[in-house]
PDB file of N, CA and C in Angstrom:
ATOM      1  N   UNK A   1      39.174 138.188 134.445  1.00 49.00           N
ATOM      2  CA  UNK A   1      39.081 138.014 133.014  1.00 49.00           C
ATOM      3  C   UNK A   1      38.434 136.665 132.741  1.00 49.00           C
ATOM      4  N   UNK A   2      37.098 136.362 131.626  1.00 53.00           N
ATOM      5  CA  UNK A   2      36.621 135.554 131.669  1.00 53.00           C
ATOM      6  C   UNK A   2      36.524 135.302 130.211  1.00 53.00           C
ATOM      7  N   UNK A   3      37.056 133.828 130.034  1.00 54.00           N
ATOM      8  CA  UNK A   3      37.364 133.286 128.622  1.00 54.00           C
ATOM      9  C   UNK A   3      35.979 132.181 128.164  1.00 54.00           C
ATOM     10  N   UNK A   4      35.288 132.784 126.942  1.00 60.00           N
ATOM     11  CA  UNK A   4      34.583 131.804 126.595  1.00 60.00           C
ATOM     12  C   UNK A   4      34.714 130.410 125.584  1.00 60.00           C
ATOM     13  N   UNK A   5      35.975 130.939 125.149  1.00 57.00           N
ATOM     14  CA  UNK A   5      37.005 130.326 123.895  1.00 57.00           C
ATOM     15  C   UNK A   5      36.763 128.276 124.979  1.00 57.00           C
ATOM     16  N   UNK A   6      36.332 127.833 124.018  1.00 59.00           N
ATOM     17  CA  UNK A   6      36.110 125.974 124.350  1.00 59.00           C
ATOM     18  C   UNK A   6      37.697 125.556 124.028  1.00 59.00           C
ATOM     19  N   UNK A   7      37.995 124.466 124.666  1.00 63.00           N
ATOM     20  CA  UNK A   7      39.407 123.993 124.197  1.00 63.00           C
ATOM     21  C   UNK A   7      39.839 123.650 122.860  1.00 63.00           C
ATOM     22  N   UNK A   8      40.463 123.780 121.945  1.00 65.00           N
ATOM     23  CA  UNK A   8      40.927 123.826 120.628  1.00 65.00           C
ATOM     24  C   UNK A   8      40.481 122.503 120.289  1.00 65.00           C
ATOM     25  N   UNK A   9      41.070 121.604 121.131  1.00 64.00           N
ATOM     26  CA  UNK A   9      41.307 119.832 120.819  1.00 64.00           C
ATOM     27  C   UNK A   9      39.186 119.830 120.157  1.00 64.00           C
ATOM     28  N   UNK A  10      39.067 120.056 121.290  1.00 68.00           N
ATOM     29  CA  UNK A  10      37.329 120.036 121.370  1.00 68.00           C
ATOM     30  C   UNK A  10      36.764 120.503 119.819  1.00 68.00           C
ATOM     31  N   UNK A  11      37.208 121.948 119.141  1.00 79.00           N
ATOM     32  CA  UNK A  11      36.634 123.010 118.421  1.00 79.00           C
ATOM     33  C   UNK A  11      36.902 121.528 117.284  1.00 79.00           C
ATOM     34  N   UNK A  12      38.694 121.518 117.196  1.00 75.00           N
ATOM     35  CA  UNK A  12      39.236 121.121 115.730  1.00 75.00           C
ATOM     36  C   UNK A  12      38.029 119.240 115.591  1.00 75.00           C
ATOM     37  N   UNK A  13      37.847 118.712 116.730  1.00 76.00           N
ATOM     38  CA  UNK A  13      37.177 117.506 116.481  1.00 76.00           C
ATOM     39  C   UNK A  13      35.821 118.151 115.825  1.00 76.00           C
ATOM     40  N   UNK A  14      35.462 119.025 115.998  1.00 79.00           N
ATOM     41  CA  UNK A  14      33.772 119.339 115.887  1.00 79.00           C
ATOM     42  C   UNK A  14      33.639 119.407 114.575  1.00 79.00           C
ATOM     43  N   UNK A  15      34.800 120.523 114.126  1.00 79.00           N
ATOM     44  CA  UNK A  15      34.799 120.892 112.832  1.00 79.00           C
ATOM     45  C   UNK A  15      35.302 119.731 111.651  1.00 79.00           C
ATOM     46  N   UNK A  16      35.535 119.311 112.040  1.00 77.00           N
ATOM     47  CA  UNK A  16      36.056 118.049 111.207  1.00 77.00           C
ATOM     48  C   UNK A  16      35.392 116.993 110.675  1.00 77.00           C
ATOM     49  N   UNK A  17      34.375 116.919 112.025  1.00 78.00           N
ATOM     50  CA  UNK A  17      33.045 115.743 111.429  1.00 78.00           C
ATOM     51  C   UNK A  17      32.218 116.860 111.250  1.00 78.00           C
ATOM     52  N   UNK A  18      32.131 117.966 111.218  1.00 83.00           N
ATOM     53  CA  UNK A  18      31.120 118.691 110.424  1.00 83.00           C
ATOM     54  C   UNK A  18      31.476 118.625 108.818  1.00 83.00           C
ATOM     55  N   UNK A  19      32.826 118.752 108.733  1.00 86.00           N
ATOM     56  CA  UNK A  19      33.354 118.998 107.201  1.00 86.00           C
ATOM     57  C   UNK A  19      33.525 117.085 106.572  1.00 86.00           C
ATOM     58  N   UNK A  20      33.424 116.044 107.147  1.00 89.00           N
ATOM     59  CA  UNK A  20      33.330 115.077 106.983  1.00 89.00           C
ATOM     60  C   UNK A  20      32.710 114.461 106.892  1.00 89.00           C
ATOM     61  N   UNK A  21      31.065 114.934 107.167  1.00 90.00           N
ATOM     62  CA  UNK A  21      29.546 114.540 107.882  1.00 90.00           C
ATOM     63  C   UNK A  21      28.961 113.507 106.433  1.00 90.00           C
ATOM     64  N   UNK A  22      29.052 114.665 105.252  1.00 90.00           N
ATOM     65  CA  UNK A  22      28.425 114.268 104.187  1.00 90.00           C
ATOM     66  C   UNK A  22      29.143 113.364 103.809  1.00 90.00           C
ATOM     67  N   UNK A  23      30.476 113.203 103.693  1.00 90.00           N
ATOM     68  CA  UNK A  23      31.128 112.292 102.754  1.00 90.00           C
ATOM     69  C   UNK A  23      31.130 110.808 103.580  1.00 90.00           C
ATOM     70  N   UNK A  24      30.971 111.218 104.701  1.00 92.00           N
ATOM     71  CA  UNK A  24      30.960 109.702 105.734  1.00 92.00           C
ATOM     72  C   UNK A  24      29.344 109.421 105.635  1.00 92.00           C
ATOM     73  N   UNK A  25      28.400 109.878 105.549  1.00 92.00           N
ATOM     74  CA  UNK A  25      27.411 109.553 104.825  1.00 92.00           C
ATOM     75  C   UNK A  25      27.293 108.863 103.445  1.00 92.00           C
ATOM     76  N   UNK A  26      27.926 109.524 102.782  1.00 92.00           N
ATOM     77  CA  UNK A  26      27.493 108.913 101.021  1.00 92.00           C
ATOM     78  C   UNK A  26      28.560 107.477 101.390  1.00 92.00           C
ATOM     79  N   UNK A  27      29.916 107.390 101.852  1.00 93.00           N
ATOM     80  CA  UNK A  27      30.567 106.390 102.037  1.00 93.00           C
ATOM     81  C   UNK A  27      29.731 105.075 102.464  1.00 93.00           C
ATOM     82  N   UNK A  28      28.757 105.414 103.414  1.00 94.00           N
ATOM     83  CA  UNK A  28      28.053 104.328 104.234  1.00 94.00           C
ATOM     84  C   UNK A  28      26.987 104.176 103.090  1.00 94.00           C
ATOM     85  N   UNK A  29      26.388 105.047 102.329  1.00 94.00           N
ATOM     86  CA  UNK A  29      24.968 104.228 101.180  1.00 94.00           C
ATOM     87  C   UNK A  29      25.672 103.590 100.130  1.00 94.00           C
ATOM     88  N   UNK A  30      26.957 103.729 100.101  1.00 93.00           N
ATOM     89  CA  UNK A  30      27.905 103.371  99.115  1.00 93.00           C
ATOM     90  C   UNK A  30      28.121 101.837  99.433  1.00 93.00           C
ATOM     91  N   UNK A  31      28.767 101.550 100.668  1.00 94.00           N
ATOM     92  CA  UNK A  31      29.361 100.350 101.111  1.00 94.00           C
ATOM     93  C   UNK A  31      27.775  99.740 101.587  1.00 94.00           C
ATOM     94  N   UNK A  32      26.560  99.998 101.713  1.00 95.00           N
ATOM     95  CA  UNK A  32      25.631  99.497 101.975  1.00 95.00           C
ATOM     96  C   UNK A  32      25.297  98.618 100.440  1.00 95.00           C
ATOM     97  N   UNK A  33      25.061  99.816  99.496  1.00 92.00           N
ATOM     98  CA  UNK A  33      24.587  99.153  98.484  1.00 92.00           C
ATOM     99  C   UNK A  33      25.595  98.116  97.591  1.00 92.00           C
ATOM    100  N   UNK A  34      27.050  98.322  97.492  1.00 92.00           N
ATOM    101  CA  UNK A  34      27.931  97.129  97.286  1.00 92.00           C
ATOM    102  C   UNK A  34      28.164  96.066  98.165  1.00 92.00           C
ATOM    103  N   UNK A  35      27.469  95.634  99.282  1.00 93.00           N
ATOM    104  CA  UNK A  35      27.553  94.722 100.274  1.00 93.00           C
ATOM    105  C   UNK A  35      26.227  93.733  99.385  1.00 93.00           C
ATOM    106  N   UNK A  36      25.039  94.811  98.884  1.00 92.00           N
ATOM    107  CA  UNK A  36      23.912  94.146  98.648  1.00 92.00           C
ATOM    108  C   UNK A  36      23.872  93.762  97.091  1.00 92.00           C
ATOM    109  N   UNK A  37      24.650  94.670  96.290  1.00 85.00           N
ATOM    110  CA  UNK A  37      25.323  93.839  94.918  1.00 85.00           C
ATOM    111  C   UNK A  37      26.271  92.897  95.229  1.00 85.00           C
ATOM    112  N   UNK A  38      27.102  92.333  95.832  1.00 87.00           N
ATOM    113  CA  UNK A  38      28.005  91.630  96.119  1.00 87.00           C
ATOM    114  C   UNK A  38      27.421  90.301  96.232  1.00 87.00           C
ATOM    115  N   UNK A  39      25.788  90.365  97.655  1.00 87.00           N
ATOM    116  CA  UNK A  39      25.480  89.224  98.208  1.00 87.00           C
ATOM    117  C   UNK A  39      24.354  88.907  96.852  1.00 87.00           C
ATOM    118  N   UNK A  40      24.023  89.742  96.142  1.00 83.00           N
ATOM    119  CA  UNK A  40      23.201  89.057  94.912  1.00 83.00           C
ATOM    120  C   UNK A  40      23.971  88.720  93.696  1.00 83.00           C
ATOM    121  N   UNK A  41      25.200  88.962  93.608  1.00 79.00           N
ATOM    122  CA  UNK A  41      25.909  88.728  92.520  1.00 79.00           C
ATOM    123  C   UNK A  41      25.164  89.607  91.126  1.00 79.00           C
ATOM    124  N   UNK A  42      25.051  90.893  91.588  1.00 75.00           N
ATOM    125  CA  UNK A  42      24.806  91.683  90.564  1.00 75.00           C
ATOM    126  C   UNK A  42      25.558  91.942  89.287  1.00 75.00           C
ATOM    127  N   UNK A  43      27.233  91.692  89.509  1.00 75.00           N
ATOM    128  CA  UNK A  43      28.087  92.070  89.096  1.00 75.00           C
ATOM    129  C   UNK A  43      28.944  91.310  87.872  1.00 75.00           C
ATOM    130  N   UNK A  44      28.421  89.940  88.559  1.00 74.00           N
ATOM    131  CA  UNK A  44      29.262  88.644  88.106  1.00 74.00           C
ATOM    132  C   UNK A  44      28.742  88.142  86.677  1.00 74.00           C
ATOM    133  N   UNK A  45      29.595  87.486  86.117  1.00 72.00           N
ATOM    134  CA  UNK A  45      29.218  87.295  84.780  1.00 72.00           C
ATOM    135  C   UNK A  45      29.273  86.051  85.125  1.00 72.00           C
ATOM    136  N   UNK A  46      28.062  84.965  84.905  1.00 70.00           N
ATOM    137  CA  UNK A  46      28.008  83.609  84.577  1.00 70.00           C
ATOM    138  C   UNK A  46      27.916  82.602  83.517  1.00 70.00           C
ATOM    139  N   UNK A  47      28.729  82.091  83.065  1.00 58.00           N
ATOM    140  CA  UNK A  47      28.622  81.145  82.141  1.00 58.00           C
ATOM    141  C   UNK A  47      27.189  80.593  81.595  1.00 58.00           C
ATOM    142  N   UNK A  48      26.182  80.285  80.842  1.00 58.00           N
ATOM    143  CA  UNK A  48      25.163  80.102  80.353  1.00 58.00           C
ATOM    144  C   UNK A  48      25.280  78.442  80.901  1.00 58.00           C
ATOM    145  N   UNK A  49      24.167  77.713  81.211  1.00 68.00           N
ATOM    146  CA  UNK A  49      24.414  76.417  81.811  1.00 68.00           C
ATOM    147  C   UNK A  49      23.689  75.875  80.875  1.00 68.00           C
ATOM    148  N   UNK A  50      23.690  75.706  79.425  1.00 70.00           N
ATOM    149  CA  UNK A  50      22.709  75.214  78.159  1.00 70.00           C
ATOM    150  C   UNK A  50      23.213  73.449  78.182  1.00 70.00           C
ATOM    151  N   UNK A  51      22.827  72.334  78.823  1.00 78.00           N
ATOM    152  CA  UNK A  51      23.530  71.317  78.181  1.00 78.00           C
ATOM    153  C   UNK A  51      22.322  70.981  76.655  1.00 78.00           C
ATOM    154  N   UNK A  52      21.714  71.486  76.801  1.00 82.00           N
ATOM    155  CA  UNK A  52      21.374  71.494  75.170  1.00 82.00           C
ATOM    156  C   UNK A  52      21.938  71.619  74.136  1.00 82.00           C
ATOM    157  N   UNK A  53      23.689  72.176  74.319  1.00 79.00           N
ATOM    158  CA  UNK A  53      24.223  72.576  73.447  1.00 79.00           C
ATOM    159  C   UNK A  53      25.837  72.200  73.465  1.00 79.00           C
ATOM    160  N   UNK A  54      26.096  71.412  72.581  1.00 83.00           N
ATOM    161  CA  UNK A  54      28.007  71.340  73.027  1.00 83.00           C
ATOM    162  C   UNK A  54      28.734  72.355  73.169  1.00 83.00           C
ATOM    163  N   UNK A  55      29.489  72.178  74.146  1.00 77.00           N
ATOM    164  CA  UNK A  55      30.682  73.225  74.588  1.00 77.00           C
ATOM    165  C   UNK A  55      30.861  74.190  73.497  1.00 77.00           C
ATOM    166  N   UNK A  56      31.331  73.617  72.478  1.00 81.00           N
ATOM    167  CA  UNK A  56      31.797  74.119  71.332  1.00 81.00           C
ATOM    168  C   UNK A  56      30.858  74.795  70.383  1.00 81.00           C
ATOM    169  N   UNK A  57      29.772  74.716  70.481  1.00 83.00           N
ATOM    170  CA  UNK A  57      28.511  75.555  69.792  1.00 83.00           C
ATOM    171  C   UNK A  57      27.885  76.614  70.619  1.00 83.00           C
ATOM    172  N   UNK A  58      28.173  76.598  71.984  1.00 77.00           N
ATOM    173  CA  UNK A  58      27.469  77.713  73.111  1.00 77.00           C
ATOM    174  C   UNK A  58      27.827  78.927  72.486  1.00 77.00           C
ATOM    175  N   UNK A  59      29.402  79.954  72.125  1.00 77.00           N
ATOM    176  CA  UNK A  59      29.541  80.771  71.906  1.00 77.00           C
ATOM    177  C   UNK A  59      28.390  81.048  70.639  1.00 77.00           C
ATOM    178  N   UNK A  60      28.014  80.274  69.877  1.00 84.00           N
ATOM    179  CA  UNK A  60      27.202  80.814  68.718  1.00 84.00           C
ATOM    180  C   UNK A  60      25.434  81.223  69.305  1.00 84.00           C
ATOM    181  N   UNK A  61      25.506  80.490  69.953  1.00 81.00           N
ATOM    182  CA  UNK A  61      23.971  80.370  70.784  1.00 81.00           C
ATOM    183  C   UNK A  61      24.278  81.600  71.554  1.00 81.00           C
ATOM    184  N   UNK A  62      24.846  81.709  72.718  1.00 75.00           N
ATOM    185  CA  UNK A  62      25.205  82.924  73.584  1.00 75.00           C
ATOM    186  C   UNK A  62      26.500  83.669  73.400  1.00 75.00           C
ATOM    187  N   UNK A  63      26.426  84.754  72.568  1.00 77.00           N
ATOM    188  CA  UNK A  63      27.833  85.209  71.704  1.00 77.00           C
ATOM    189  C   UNK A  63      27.923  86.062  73.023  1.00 77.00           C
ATOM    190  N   UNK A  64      29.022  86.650  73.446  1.00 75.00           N
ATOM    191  CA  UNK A  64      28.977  87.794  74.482  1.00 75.00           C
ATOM    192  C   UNK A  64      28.776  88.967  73.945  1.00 75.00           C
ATOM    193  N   UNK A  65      28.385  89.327  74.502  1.00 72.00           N
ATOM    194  CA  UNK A  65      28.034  91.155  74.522  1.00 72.00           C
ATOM    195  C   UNK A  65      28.399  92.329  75.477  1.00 72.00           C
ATOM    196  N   UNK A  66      29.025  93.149  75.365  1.00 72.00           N
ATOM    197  CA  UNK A  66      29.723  94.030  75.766  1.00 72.00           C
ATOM    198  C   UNK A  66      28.787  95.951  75.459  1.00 72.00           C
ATOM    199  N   UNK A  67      28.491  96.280  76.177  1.00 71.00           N
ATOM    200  CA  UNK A  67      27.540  97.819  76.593  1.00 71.00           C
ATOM    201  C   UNK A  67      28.502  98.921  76.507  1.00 71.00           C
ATOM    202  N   UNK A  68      29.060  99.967  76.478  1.00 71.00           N
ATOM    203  CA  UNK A  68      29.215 101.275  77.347  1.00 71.00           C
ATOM    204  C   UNK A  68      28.270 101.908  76.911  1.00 71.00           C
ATOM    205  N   UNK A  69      28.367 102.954  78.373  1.00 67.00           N
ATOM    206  CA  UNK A  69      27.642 104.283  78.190  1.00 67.00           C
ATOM    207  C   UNK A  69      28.458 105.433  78.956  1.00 67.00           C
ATOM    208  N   UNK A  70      28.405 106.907  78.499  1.00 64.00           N
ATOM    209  CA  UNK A  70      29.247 107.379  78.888  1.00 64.00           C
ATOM    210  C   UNK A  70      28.227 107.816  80.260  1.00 64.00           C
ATOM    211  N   UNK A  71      29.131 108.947  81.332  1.00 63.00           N
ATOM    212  CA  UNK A  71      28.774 109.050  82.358  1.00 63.00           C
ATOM    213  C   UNK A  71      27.958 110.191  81.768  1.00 63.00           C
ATOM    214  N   UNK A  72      27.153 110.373  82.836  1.00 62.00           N
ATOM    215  CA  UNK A  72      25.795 111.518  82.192  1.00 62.00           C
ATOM    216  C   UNK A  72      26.675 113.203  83.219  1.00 62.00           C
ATOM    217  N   UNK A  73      27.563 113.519  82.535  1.00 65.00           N
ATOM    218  CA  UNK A  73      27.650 114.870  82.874  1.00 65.00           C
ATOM    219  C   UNK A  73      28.616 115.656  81.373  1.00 65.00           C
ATOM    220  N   UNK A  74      28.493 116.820  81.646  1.00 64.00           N
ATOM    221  CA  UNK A  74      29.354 117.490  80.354  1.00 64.00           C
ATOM    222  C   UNK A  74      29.954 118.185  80.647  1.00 64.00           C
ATOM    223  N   UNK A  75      31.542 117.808  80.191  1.00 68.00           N
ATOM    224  CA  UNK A  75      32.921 118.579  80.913  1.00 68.00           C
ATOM    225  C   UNK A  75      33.348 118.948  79.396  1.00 68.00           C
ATOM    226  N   UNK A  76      32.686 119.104  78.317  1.00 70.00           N
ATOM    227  CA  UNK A  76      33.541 120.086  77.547  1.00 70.00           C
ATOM    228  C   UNK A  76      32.232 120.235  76.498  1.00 70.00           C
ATOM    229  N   UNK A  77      33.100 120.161  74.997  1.00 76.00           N
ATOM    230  CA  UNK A  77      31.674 120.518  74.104  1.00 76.00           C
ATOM    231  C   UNK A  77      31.579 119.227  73.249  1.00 76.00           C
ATOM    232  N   UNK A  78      30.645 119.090  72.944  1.00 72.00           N
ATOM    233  CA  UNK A  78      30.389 117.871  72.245  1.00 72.00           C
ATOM    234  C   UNK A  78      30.896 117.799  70.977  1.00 72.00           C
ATOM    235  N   UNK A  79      31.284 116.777  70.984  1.00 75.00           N
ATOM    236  CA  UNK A  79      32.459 116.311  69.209  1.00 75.00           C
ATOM    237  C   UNK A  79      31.853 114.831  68.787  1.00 75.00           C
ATOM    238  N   UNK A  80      32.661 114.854  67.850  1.00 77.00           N
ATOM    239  CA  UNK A  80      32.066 113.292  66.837  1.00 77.00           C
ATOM    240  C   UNK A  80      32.327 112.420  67.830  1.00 77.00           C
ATOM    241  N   UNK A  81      32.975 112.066  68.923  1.00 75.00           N
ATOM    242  CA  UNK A  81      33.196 111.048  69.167  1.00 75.00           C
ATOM    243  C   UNK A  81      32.156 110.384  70.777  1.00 75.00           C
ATOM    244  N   UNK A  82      31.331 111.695  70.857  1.00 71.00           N
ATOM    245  CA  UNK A  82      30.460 111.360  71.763  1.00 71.00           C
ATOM    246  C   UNK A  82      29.359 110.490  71.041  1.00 71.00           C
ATOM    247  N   UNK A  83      29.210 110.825  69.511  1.00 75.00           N
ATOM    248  CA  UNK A  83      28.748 109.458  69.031  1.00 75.00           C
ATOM    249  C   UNK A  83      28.731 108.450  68.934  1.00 75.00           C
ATOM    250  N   UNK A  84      29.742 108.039  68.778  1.00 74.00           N
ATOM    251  CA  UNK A  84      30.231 106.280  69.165  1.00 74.00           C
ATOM    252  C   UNK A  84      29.924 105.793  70.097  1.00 74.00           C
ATOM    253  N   UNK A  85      29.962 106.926  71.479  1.00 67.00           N
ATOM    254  CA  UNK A  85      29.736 106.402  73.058  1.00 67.00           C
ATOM    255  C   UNK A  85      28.233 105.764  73.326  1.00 67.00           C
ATOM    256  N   UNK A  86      27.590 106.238  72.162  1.00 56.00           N
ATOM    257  CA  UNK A  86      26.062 105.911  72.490  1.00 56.00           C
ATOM    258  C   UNK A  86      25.584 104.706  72.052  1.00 56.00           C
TER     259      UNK A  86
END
């Protein structure tokens, strides 16, 4: 009697980084590209360095500003309040 069946241990590793392949992929362009926002300080908010201007007058010169945008997919139906988001 001749068994072609590979050892289980063997099968269950195979299948696992097959079913893991993609996501351990996107993980690595993921942690690539936040390594390279990190080392440019893409992220960081810096104080304006104006000595043209006293401490106390900068906020009027550089007021902060604050963005959203919603994420670009559609999980239901659109209502009034996807207006605001824009």
């Amino acid at each position: 009697m001749t068994s072609n069946a590979k050892p289980a241990a063997v099968d269950l590793a195979a299948e696992e980084s097959r079913k893991t392949a993609k996501r351990d992929a996107l993980m690595a362009i993921e942690k690539q590209w936040q390594g390279d926002w990190e080392h440019r300080g893409v992220f960081e908010v810096d104080m304006p360095s104006d000595d043209s201007v006293a401490p106390e007058d900068l906020h009027d010169k550089h007021p902060k500003w604050m963005g959203t945008f919603p994420f670009p997919y559609m999980n239901g139906v659109l209502h009034l309040g996807h207006a605001f988001s824009v």
